[in-house]
Amino acid sequence: KNIVKIYRLGKKSDNITRPILIKFDDVKNKELVLRNSHRLKSIGDDLTGIGLSHDLTSEQWTELKQLVSSAKKQESEDKEGFLYRVRGDIGKWKVFEALAIRLKIGIDQFCLIALYRPGSEQTTSLIFEELIPMLEFITMSEAHVILMGDFNIHVEKRDSPFSLGLHEILDTFQLVNHVNQQTHVSGGTLDLVICSHDFPILDTKIDPCSVYSDHSYVGVRVALNQIRSKLVKACIKLLG
């Protein structure tokens, strides 16, 4: 119950052992596990090669070094004393377009991501190579994930390698697709609403195609916790 999320990093491979990312609900639980990690070796010989670390992955370190190097270069070239924050390059994705907004409503935090992949582009495995790093970054936070948009992947074709690949990624990151019927006038389930497995989706509404465009209108109803104002009873005595 102390583990919030757990999944493997990187692409699935039979030749490479992928590290497992574990996110705890409290930093004290993480420190407790790290302090006692040496006891793993005493459990059995098959655990002697297992190590624990709260460091960044090699890919994250490489990206961090690039960001720091870029920031230092811009800072050295800046002569006006302008304060800025480097957030990464814009438009580094080649396969799809995405816009992410982080929101807080009441006590709930979630990251809303609008994604679009042009249907005119050929479907390749590159979409997964770009989608996985984005989900790895987004799911590191405590916010719920709501990923929606036109993926242009026929998820209704269960035997399609791209449909299978997408479902495998969703399972890895504990995400659930809530759209399972036709969303395009030519057939196919292309427009998806993907959320964290514990995000409270009450129901999904899909209007017929051609009402607004050649795609269906997809709406979802969610239940969010709201902080109610506390009523305070006070006794006031007038002195006069």
mmCIF file of C-alpha atoms in Angstrom:
data_model
loop_
_atom_site.group_PDB
_atom_site.id
_atom_site.type_symbol
_atom_site.label_atom_id
_atom_site.label_comp_id
_atom_site.label_asym_id
_atom_site.label_seq_id
_atom_site.Cartn_x
_atom_site.Cartn_y
_atom_site.Cartn_z
ATOM 1 C CA LYS A 1 0.000 0.000 0.000
ATOM 2 C CA ASN A 2 3.064 2.272 0.265
ATOM 3 C CA ILE A 3 3.813 1.932 -3.462
ATOM 4 C CA VAL A 4 2.091 4.465 -5.723
ATOM 5 C CA LYS A 5 3.411 3.264 -9.103
ATOM 6 C CA ILE A 6 5.700 0.528 -10.367
ATOM 7 C CA TYR A 7 6.739 -0.185 -13.947
ATOM 8 C CA ARG A 8 9.743 -1.082 -16.083
ATOM 9 C CA LEU A 9 11.740 1.552 -17.959
ATOM 10 C CA GLY A 10 12.689 1.380 -21.625
ATOM 11 C CA LYS A 11 11.522 -0.810 -24.477
ATOM 12 C CA LYS A 12 10.765 -4.490 -23.964
ATOM 13 C CA SER A 13 13.663 -6.720 -25.041
ATOM 14 C CA ASP A 14 14.682 -10.336 -24.500
ATOM 15 C CA ASN A 15 18.369 -9.426 -24.415
ATOM 16 C CA ILE A 16 18.370 -6.502 -21.986
ATOM 17 C CA THR A 17 17.256 -6.487 -18.355
ATOM 18 C CA ARG A 18 15.259 -3.300 -17.885
ATOM 19 C CA PRO A 19 15.308 -1.446 -14.547
ATOM 20 C CA ILE A 20 12.103 -1.172 -12.536
ATOM 21 C CA LEU A 21 10.940 2.268 -11.399
ATOM 22 C CA ILE A 22 9.140 2.265 -8.032
ATOM 23 C CA LYS A 23 7.406 5.361 -6.692
ATOM 24 C CA PHE A 24 6.593 5.427 -2.952
ATOM 25 C CA ASP A 25 3.920 7.511 -1.274
ATOM 26 C CA ASP A 26 6.453 8.946 1.184
ATOM 27 C CA VAL A 27 10.173 9.666 1.000
ATOM 28 C CA LYS A 28 10.666 7.950 4.373
ATOM 29 C CA ASN A 29 9.525 4.625 2.899
ATOM 30 C CA LYS A 30 12.037 5.002 0.074
ATOM 31 C CA GLU A 31 14.839 5.743 2.545
ATOM 32 C CA LEU A 32 13.848 2.703 4.620
ATOM 33 C CA VAL A 33 14.101 0.423 1.580
ATOM 34 C CA LEU A 34 17.459 1.871 0.540
ATOM 35 C CA ARG A 35 18.911 1.488 4.043
ATOM 36 C CA ASN A 36 17.973 -2.188 4.103
ATOM 37 C CA SER A 37 18.794 -3.010 0.481
ATOM 38 C CA HIS A 38 21.974 -4.870 1.520
ATOM 39 C CA ARG A 39 19.784 -7.565 3.078
ATOM 40 C CA LEU A 40 18.556 -8.627 -0.374
ATOM 41 C CA LYS A 41 21.758 -10.583 -0.926
ATOM 42 C CA SER A 42 21.121 -12.690 2.164
ATOM 43 C CA ILE A 43 17.713 -13.865 0.913
ATOM 44 C CA GLY A 44 19.047 -15.956 -1.960
ATOM 45 C CA ASP A 45 21.803 -16.299 -4.526
ATOM 46 C CA ASP A 46 19.497 -15.184 -7.339
ATOM 47 C CA LEU A 47 19.243 -11.725 -5.729
ATOM 48 C CA THR A 48 22.969 -11.063 -5.415
ATOM 49 C CA GLY A 49 23.061 -9.156 -8.707
ATOM 50 C CA ILE A 50 20.166 -6.844 -7.872
ATOM 51 C CA GLY A 51 20.882 -3.247 -6.916
ATOM 52 C CA LEU A 52 18.750 -0.321 -5.776
ATOM 53 C CA SER A 53 19.296 3.335 -6.583
ATOM 54 C CA HIS A 54 17.389 6.596 -6.272
ATOM 55 C CA ASP A 55 19.579 8.184 -8.913
ATOM 56 C CA LEU A 56 18.505 9.253 -12.399
ATOM 57 C CA THR A 57 18.687 6.830 -15.293
ATOM 58 C CA SER A 58 21.524 7.210 -17.795
ATOM 59 C CA GLU A 59 19.134 8.740 -20.335
ATOM 60 C CA GLN A 60 17.852 11.229 -17.751
ATOM 61 C CA TRP A 61 21.414 12.163 -16.775
ATOM 62 C CA THR A 62 22.287 12.782 -20.430
ATOM 63 C CA GLU A 63 19.236 14.979 -20.908
ATOM 64 C CA LEU A 64 19.958 16.850 -17.651
ATOM 65 C CA LYS A 65 23.569 17.544 -18.673
ATOM 66 C CA GLN A 66 22.393 18.873 -22.023
ATOM 67 C CA LEU A 67 19.873 21.191 -20.346
ATOM 68 C CA VAL A 68 22.443 22.473 -17.831
ATOM 69 C CA SER A 69 25.043 23.005 -20.556
ATOM 70 C CA SER A 70 22.532 24.884 -22.704
ATOM 71 C CA ALA A 71 21.418 27.023 -19.756
ATOM 72 C CA LYS A 72 25.019 27.935 -18.841
ATOM 73 C CA LYS A 73 25.758 28.886 -22.440
ATOM 74 C CA GLN A 74 22.686 31.122 -22.670
ATOM 75 C CA GLU A 75 23.483 32.654 -19.295
ATOM 76 C CA SER A 76 27.052 33.501 -20.351
ATOM 77 C CA GLU A 77 25.813 35.088 -23.583
ATOM 78 C CA ASP A 78 23.090 37.085 -21.839
ATOM 79 C CA LYS A 79 24.162 40.671 -21.106
ATOM 80 C CA GLU A 80 20.841 42.139 -19.997
ATOM 81 C CA GLY A 81 20.412 40.250 -16.724
ATOM 82 C CA PHE A 82 17.267 38.511 -17.991
ATOM 83 C CA LEU A 83 16.019 35.693 -15.753
ATOM 84 C CA TYR A 84 14.772 32.639 -17.614
ATOM 85 C CA ARG A 85 14.200 28.943 -17.129
ATOM 86 C CA VAL A 86 15.133 26.320 -19.704
ATOM 87 C CA ARG A 87 12.307 23.810 -20.209
ATOM 88 C CA GLY A 88 13.647 21.958 -23.259
ATOM 89 C CA ASP A 89 13.386 22.296 -27.002
ATOM 90 C CA ILE A 90 10.017 22.916 -28.634
ATOM 91 C CA GLY A 91 8.836 20.523 -31.301
ATOM 92 C CA LYS A 92 11.303 17.700 -30.711
ATOM 93 C CA TRP A 93 8.600 15.135 -31.518
ATOM 94 C CA LYS A 94 8.431 14.085 -35.153
ATOM 95 C CA VAL A 95 5.449 11.736 -35.170
ATOM 96 C CA PHE A 96 2.770 13.532 -33.165
ATOM 97 C CA GLU A 97 1.847 16.925 -31.762
ATOM 98 C CA ALA A 98 1.131 17.264 -28.052
ATOM 99 C CA LEU A 99 0.084 19.953 -25.604
ATOM 100 C CA ALA A 100 0.201 19.299 -21.846
ATOM 101 C CA ILE A 101 -1.469 21.334 -19.111
ATOM 102 C CA ARG A 102 -1.160 20.642 -15.395
ATOM 103 C CA LEU A 103 -4.284 21.461 -13.379
ATOM 104 C CA LYS A 104 -5.350 21.380 -9.756
ATOM 105 C CA ILE A 105 -9.039 21.259 -8.891
ATOM 106 C CA GLY A 106 -9.816 20.956 -5.211
ATOM 107 C CA ILE A 107 -7.416 18.360 -3.851
ATOM 108 C CA ASP A 108 -6.967 16.599 -7.214
ATOM 109 C CA GLN A 109 -3.979 17.217 -9.461
ATOM 110 C CA PHE A 110 -3.865 15.918 -13.000
ATOM 111 C CA CYS A 111 -1.956 16.433 -16.214
ATOM 112 C CA LEU A 112 -4.168 16.903 -19.274
ATOM 113 C CA ILE A 113 -2.425 16.006 -22.543
ATOM 114 C CA ALA A 114 -3.952 16.668 -25.963
ATOM 115 C CA LEU A 115 -2.289 14.538 -28.643
ATOM 116 C CA TYR A 116 -2.679 14.431 -32.420
ATOM 117 C CA ARG A 117 -0.990 12.175 -34.945
ATOM 118 C CA PRO A 118 -1.673 13.051 -38.607
ATOM 119 C CA GLY A 119 -3.465 10.259 -40.432
ATOM 120 C CA SER A 120 -1.597 11.144 -43.613
ATOM 121 C CA GLU A 121 1.657 9.995 -42.017
ATOM 122 C CA GLN A 122 2.618 6.328 -42.187
ATOM 123 C CA THR A 123 2.241 4.474 -38.900
ATOM 124 C CA THR A 124 5.626 3.301 -37.621
ATOM 125 C CA SER A 125 7.138 2.178 -34.330
ATOM 126 C CA LEU A 126 8.625 5.671 -33.944
ATOM 127 C CA ILE A 127 5.389 6.792 -32.283
ATOM 128 C CA PHE A 128 6.095 4.407 -29.396
ATOM 129 C CA GLU A 129 9.721 5.542 -29.179
ATOM 130 C CA GLU A 130 8.461 9.099 -28.645
ATOM 131 C CA LEU A 131 5.412 8.234 -26.535
ATOM 132 C CA ILE A 132 7.289 6.164 -23.938
ATOM 133 C CA PRO A 133 9.742 8.913 -22.818
ATOM 134 C CA MET A 134 6.872 11.384 -22.550
ATOM 135 C CA LEU A 135 4.856 9.017 -20.339
ATOM 136 C CA GLU A 136 7.935 8.231 -18.238
ATOM 137 C CA PHE A 137 8.316 11.942 -17.521
ATOM 138 C CA ILE A 138 4.617 12.645 -16.919
ATOM 139 C CA THR A 139 4.015 9.648 -14.628
ATOM 140 C CA MET A 140 6.915 10.617 -12.360
ATOM 141 C CA SER A 141 4.647 13.247 -10.806
ATOM 142 C CA GLU A 142 1.830 12.529 -8.370
ATOM 143 C CA ALA A 143 -0.760 13.933 -10.773
ATOM 144 C CA HIS A 144 -3.334 11.798 -12.545
ATOM 145 C CA VAL A 145 -2.807 11.447 -16.295
ATOM 146 C CA ILE A 146 -5.499 12.242 -18.868
ATOM 147 C CA LEU A 147 -4.222 11.628 -22.396
ATOM 148 C CA MET A 148 -6.725 12.257 -25.166
ATOM 149 C CA GLY A 149 -6.766 12.926 -28.875
ATOM 150 C CA ASP A 150 -6.662 11.502 -32.377
ATOM 151 C CA PHE A 151 -4.016 8.762 -32.321
ATOM 152 C CA ASN A 152 -4.911 7.482 -35.802
ATOM 153 C CA ILE A 153 -4.222 3.940 -34.611
ATOM 154 C CA HIS A 154 -6.976 1.378 -35.153
ATOM 155 C CA VAL A 155 -7.126 0.017 -31.611
ATOM 156 C CA GLU A 156 -10.173 -2.089 -32.536
ATOM 157 C CA LYS A 157 -7.855 -4.297 -34.615
ATOM 158 C CA ARG A 158 -6.539 -6.460 -31.810
ATOM 159 C CA ASP A 159 -4.136 -8.344 -34.080
ATOM 160 C CA SER A 160 -2.486 -5.171 -35.391
ATOM 161 C CA PRO A 161 1.124 -4.759 -34.161
ATOM 162 C CA PHE A 162 0.507 -1.060 -33.512
ATOM 163 C CA SER A 163 -2.665 -1.741 -31.537
ATOM 164 C CA LEU A 164 -0.852 -4.418 -29.534
ATOM 165 C CA GLY A 165 2.098 -2.090 -28.978
ATOM 166 C CA LEU A 166 -0.124 0.711 -27.696
ATOM 167 C CA HIS A 167 -2.005 -1.606 -25.321
ATOM 168 C CA GLU A 168 1.300 -2.938 -23.994
ATOM 169 C CA ILE A 169 2.500 0.590 -23.257
ATOM 170 C CA LEU A 170 -0.768 1.429 -21.491
ATOM 171 C CA ASP A 171 -0.438 -1.686 -19.326
ATOM 172 C CA THR A 172 3.159 -0.774 -18.491
ATOM 173 C CA PHE A 173 2.202 2.689 -17.247
ATOM 174 C CA GLN A 174 -1.056 1.504 -15.617
ATOM 175 C CA LEU A 175 -3.218 3.540 -17.999
ATOM 176 C CA VAL A 176 -6.702 2.667 -19.283
ATOM 177 C CA ASN A 177 -8.413 3.575 -22.569
ATOM 178 C CA HIS A 178 -12.101 4.454 -22.090
ATOM 179 C CA VAL A 179 -13.144 4.566 -25.784
ATOM 180 C CA ASN A 180 -14.076 1.216 -27.344
ATOM 181 C CA GLN A 181 -16.365 2.035 -30.261
ATOM 182 C CA GLN A 182 -16.257 3.710 -33.673
ATOM 183 C CA THR A 183 -15.117 7.346 -33.663
ATOM 184 C CA HIS A 184 -14.565 7.994 -37.394
ATOM 185 C CA VAL A 185 -17.006 8.125 -40.296
ATOM 186 C CA SER A 186 -14.933 5.577 -42.241
ATOM 187 C CA GLY A 187 -14.873 3.199 -39.293
ATOM 188 C CA GLY A 188 -12.315 2.533 -36.629
ATOM 189 C CA THR A 189 -11.581 3.632 -33.074
ATOM 190 C CA LEU A 190 -9.065 6.432 -33.589
ATOM 191 C CA ASP A 191 -9.936 8.999 -30.902
ATOM 192 C CA LEU A 192 -8.993 7.840 -27.424
ATOM 193 C CA VAL A 193 -9.358 9.006 -23.837
ATOM 194 C CA ILE A 194 -6.608 7.400 -21.761
ATOM 195 C CA CYS A 195 -6.406 7.939 -18.004
ATOM 196 C CA SER A 196 -4.626 6.673 -14.933
ATOM 197 C CA HIS A 197 -6.209 3.419 -13.768
ATOM 198 C CA ASP A 198 -7.434 5.052 -10.540
ATOM 199 C CA PHE A 199 -8.782 8.234 -12.146
ATOM 200 C CA PRO A 200 -12.556 8.461 -11.498
ATOM 201 C CA ILE A 201 -14.152 8.321 -14.966
ATOM 202 C CA LEU A 202 -17.914 8.005 -14.418
ATOM 203 C CA ASP A 203 -19.003 7.503 -18.022
ATOM 204 C CA THR A 204 -18.035 8.168 -21.637
ATOM 205 C CA LYS A 205 -20.301 9.773 -24.258
ATOM 206 C CA ILE A 206 -19.582 9.330 -27.980
ATOM 207 C CA ASP A 207 -21.780 11.223 -30.452
ATOM 208 C CA PRO A 208 -22.336 9.903 -34.005
ATOM 209 C CA CYS A 209 -19.776 10.775 -36.660
ATOM 210 C CA SER A 210 -20.406 13.676 -39.107
ATOM 211 C CA VAL A 211 -22.286 15.755 -36.517
ATOM 212 C CA TYR A 212 -19.342 18.076 -35.912
ATOM 213 C CA SER A 213 -16.757 16.635 -38.326
ATOM 214 C CA ASP A 214 -15.717 13.281 -39.760
ATOM 215 C CA HIS A 215 -14.753 12.360 -36.179
ATOM 216 C CA SER A 216 -17.104 11.737 -33.275
ATOM 217 C CA TYR A 217 -17.392 14.061 -30.318
ATOM 218 C CA VAL A 218 -16.029 12.171 -27.318
ATOM 219 C CA GLY A 219 -16.916 13.411 -23.841
ATOM 220 C CA VAL A 220 -16.190 11.999 -20.408
ATOM 221 C CA ARG A 221 -17.682 12.738 -17.012
ATOM 222 C CA VAL A 222 -15.348 12.621 -14.035
ATOM 223 C CA ALA A 223 -15.735 12.824 -10.261
ATOM 224 C CA LEU A 224 -13.381 15.274 -8.573
ATOM 225 C CA ASN A 225 -12.993 15.808 -4.854
ATOM 226 C CA GLN A 226 -13.725 19.339 -3.733
ATOM 227 C CA ILE A 227 -12.621 20.947 -0.515
ATOM 228 C CA ARG A 228 -15.668 22.190 1.317
ATOM 229 C CA SER A 229 -15.480 25.272 3.478
ATOM 230 C CA LYS A 230 -15.412 24.553 7.194
ATOM 231 C CA LEU A 231 -18.134 26.107 9.309
ATOM 232 C CA VAL A 232 -16.795 27.682 12.467
ATOM 233 C CA LYS A 233 -19.084 28.489 15.382
ATOM 234 C CA ALA A 234 -17.945 31.501 17.360
ATOM 235 C CA CYS A 235 -19.377 33.095 20.485
ATOM 236 C CA ILE A 236 -19.010 36.861 20.604
ATOM 237 C CA LYS A 237 -19.577 38.817 23.766
ATOM 238 C CA LEU A 238 -20.143 42.529 23.395
ATOM 239 C CA LEU A 239 -18.564 44.663 26.061
ATOM 240 C CA GLY A 240 -19.934 48.089 26.650
#
